[in-house]
Amino acid sequence: MNKKLGVYICHCGGNISDYVDVEKVKQAVENEEGVFIAKTTIFACGDANQKEMVDDIKNNNLDGVVVASCSPKLHLLTFRAVTERGNMNKYNYVHVNIREQASWAHSDNKEGATEKAILLVKSAIAKVRLSEPLYPIKISSKKAVAVIGAGVAGMRAAIELSNMGCPVTLIERDHFVGGRVAQWDVLFTTNQTGKELVTNLYNDLINRKNITLLTGAEVISNAGSIGDFKVRIKKTPRYIKEKCNDGHLLKAIQACPIEVPDDFNFNITNRKAIYHNFPSEYPHYPVIDIKNCTRCGECEKICESVDFTQKEEIIEIEVGSILMATGFDSYTPAEGEFGYQKFDTVITLPQFKRIIDLNDKKLTFKGKEVKSIVYIYCVGSRQIDGDNKYCSRYCCTSVIHAAIQTKKKFANIQNYHFTRGIRTYGKQEILYSDSLKSGDIYLQSYEEDPPVVLRENGNTLVKINDILTGGKEISVKADLVVLVTGMIPRKDNKVGALLKLPKGRDNFFNEIHMKLRPVETVIDGITISGACQGPKNIMESVNSALSAATKSFSYVSKGMLALEPIIARIDKNLCTWCGACAEACPFDAISVEKDENKDIAAINNSVCKGCGMCLPVCPVNAINLIAYSDNEIESMIDALAGV
Amino acid sequence: MPGGKANNNPKILVFSTEKISDPAIDMAGLLKLHYPPTVYTISIPCSSGVKPIWIMYAYEKGFDGVFIAADGSDCPYGDSCTEKTGKIIGHTHALMKEMDIEPARLRMAAICSVCSESFVKQMKSFNEYLLKNSNV
């Protein structure tokens, strides 16, 4: 209390003062308790006013400042910086929004807008009177980053961190790197194959001394917080020695009697229990799928590199930041959805892309030549009634590209696209144009009247009421029906739950702000990149990976971190430790500790996120959030109520 | 109520969240979607951090209605927010009944960061309700 306050009311060049009588606001607040200076200004954010504020603070030893202007999203940090330049504690600054929430919202009622602005400024004055100087919580930070997921995004992020001199542990759950991109053949726009892209990244990272690649590795626990995450990783063995004889291994693979559906080819082919995804897969040596291996010993007889003595390892690492690049799964249609699993001519887009890659000269599926292909778009995406409301973004481009590649690779192909509108944004429109020029046929329907897949006389037919021809029913005989399935969040997402990463409405990992803080999460020190955050193409994934790498590096580069001091605070006198706060905390930031003769709650300052979820559950009201204490909130209510 | 005085309307206090509903309320202003000027916002980090005593204090000080602009499933602090905010409402309703305050004077709705129209609709409807039931 007893603060000397400066209050600045902005015209915003007329945006505020056209509707709010700013002079009247000034007059109404200038005699409020503690107000030493009250001024109006044409542009509070302008250089001249900022300098004047700094001078006012210094010359008058102000220890609290209020600026009434636009949204704090725009200028809270600007004016906090101004107060710091005036040698004032920036947490004694309160921002009040009289533009979006008064002048513009009530431009139909100038008197009402002015009266509201007066009360809003008074409530900010009431808050700043009670504000206390705060200081960032300083903690040390380990200069190392864990990157989870060695797909294109994870590998590119690891390389970027390595370039910045940061040690990286790159953790991949699969036994091979490359993620989804390793499964794709030729890519738009470069005509590189996915394998080439993966090869380039792998060759770059594998020789770097500050990157440790762990494959077959899964995060099993995490303790600590930003600056000091203690990550435990379970690494399953390959059961193959690193320096092995390739020729013998190939024979061992051939000798293996076990066959299981091959995930890499989306189960359209089988693989052995000793396998690699493709001949030049990285790391180069294969793996034994121990879940399906019967230990028959056939491979051991042929190849001396097989080593069943290898044991599972638990590796513990300490890092200052974690970068998530865990990718996506493809939507699996429900049984019977557009004939999926009902008719053997119906497959998904990822399966189709593997078929194009695996076939040569002639396109065949299940022994039959394929000439007429129907693509049904938006399967599992843009669902009005289903869970996946979102557009998966990449699929229109991906399927059109696949259709073009099919025509290039195989003769006499006719493509029929059953769409819900084409979304080949940006340069990808070139593909749509190429596809049209090549004679592909496009038909369209709405979600409530989708195409129907049926069998008649041994043929697969797809019918649509085509809105491009005025709703005319069109029927196409298809050798193959490709369901254009979108991206969904990883079905096995234990690592997300383990790190307590929040998810959005689409169930992908959620960033703090999609435009302004797109790779940060509310869990300090954990960044997200690539398609684990939502559907993205390769370019977008790499963009976000580079951004996340830079952000993660910023957490560890200085060896020291300054955290926001707005956290929960326990009143030791009131607390009687019932545990309700610890139960309510989604971040495990509250534990019990001894204080003299009783148990009380203790806040872990570097883990608390300042959400306040612990506040309302305390039966004795022993918890306050710094800067949102009962006194501060109630003083604001007093001011707004006009008492 | 174009041209009218602000204090003709019931006073509504909104607890809004900095990351989710504040942007929606700000955007309502940007789009000049008007609502009664007797709607006042206090920003907090998360709607599941509102103390029932704050709500009760607002009634005590003369607010006619309190509205929680909840984070809902968009809450950056986790998916337990909706349930926890719901519990706060339930607990406060019980306190309101004890004090003979009509529970309908407390409302909650999830307001996402682009739900400007929804926010304005909520404010207009709440304002109308409070006007019609000025004796509550």
Coordinates of C-alpha atoms in Angstrom, one line a residue, chain A residues 19 71 73 97 100-101 104-109 111-112 115-116 119 502-503 505 510 512 522 584 586-587 609-613 615-616 621 623-625 628 630 633-634 636-638 640-641, chain B residues 1-6 11 13 18-19 22-23 25-26 29-30 32 34-37 39-46 48-54 57-58 61 63 73-74 76-77 84 88:
Chain A
Y19 CA -16.1 6.7 -28.0
S71 CA -5.6 -5.4 -25.3
K73 CA -2.0 -9.2 -25.7
N97 CA -8.0 -2.8 -21.8
E100 CA -11.5 -3.8 -27.2
Q101 CA -13.5 -4.0 -23.9
W104 CA -15.0 -0.6 -29.5
A105 CA -17.4 -3.0 -27.6
H106 CA -19.7 -0.1 -26.7
S107 CA -19.1 2.3 -29.7
D108 CA -23.0 2.4 -29.8
N109 CA -23.1 3.9 -26.3
E111 CA -21.6 7.4 -22.2
G112 CA -21.8 3.7 -21.2
E115 CA -18.5 4.9 -17.4
K116 CA -17.2 1.4 -18.0
L119 CA -14.6 1.6 -13.5
P502 CA -2.5 -30.9 -22.8
K503 CA -4.4 -31.8 -25.9
R505 CA -10.3 -30.4 -29.1
N510 CA -1.9 -28.3 -27.8
I512 CA -0.1 -22.2 -25.8
V522 CA 1.9 -25.0 -21.0
A584 CA -6.4 -30.9 -7.9
P586 CA -2.6 -31.3 -12.8
F587 CA 1.2 -30.9 -12.6
K609 CA 2.2 -23.2 -13.6
G610 CA 0.0 -20.7 -11.8
C611 CA -3.3 -22.1 -13.1
G612 CA -5.0 -21.7 -9.8
M613 CA -6.8 -25.1 -9.9
L615 CA -7.4 -22.4 -5.0
P616 CA -11.1 -23.3 -4.9
N621 CA -8.9 -21.0 2.0
I623 CA -4.0 -20.9 -1.0
N624 CA -3.7 -17.7 -3.0
L625 CA -2.3 -17.2 -6.4
Y628 CA -4.6 -12.9 -8.0
D630 CA -8.3 -12.6 -2.5
I633 CA -9.6 -9.7 -6.7
E634 CA -12.0 -8.3 -4.0
M636 CA -11.1 -5.0 -8.1
I637 CA -14.7 -6.2 -7.4
D638 CA -15.1 -3.2 -5.0
L640 CA -16.1 -2.3 -10.5
A641 CA -19.1 -2.3 -8.1
Chain B
M1 CA -29.5 0.2 -25.3
P2 CA -27.9 2.8 -27.6
G3 CA -27.6 6.2 -26.1
G4 CA -28.8 5.0 -22.7
K5 CA -26.9 5.3 -19.5
A6 CA -24.8 2.4 -18.4
K11 CA -24.3 -5.3 -13.5
L13 CA -19.1 -9.6 -13.6
E18 CA -6.2 -14.8 -20.1
K19 CA -5.3 -17.3 -22.8
D22 CA -10.0 -13.0 -23.1
P23 CA -9.1 -13.1 -26.8
I25 CA -14.0 -10.9 -25.6
D26 CA -11.3 -8.7 -27.2
G29 CA -14.8 -5.5 -29.4
L30 CA -12.7 -5.6 -32.5
K32 CA -17.9 -4.1 -32.7
H34 CA -22.1 -4.8 -28.9
Y35 CA -23.2 -6.0 -25.6
P36 CA -24.3 -4.1 -22.5
P37 CA -21.5 -1.8 -21.1
V39 CA -20.5 -6.2 -18.3
Y40 CA -17.1 -6.1 -16.6
T41 CA -14.3 -8.5 -16.9
I42 CA -11.7 -9.7 -14.4
S43 CA -9.0 -11.8 -16.1
I44 CA -7.6 -14.9 -14.4
P45 CA -5.3 -17.7 -15.7
C46 CA -7.9 -20.5 -15.7
S48 CA -11.1 -23.7 -12.6
G49 CA -9.2 -21.3 -10.4
V50 CA -12.2 -19.1 -9.5
K51 CA -12.9 -19.1 -5.8
P52 CA -16.6 -19.4 -4.9
I53 CA -15.9 -16.7 -2.2
W54 CA -15.0 -14.2 -5.0
Y57 CA -18.3 -11.3 -2.7
A58 CA -19.5 -9.9 -6.1
K61 CA -21.1 -5.8 -3.4
F63 CA -23.4 -7.4 -8.9
S73 CA -11.8 -28.4 -23.5
D74 CA -9.4 -25.7 -24.8
P76 CA -4.1 -25.2 -21.8
Y77 CA -3.7 -26.5 -18.3
K84 CA -13.3 -28.7 -12.1
I88 CA -17.0 -24.7 -8.6

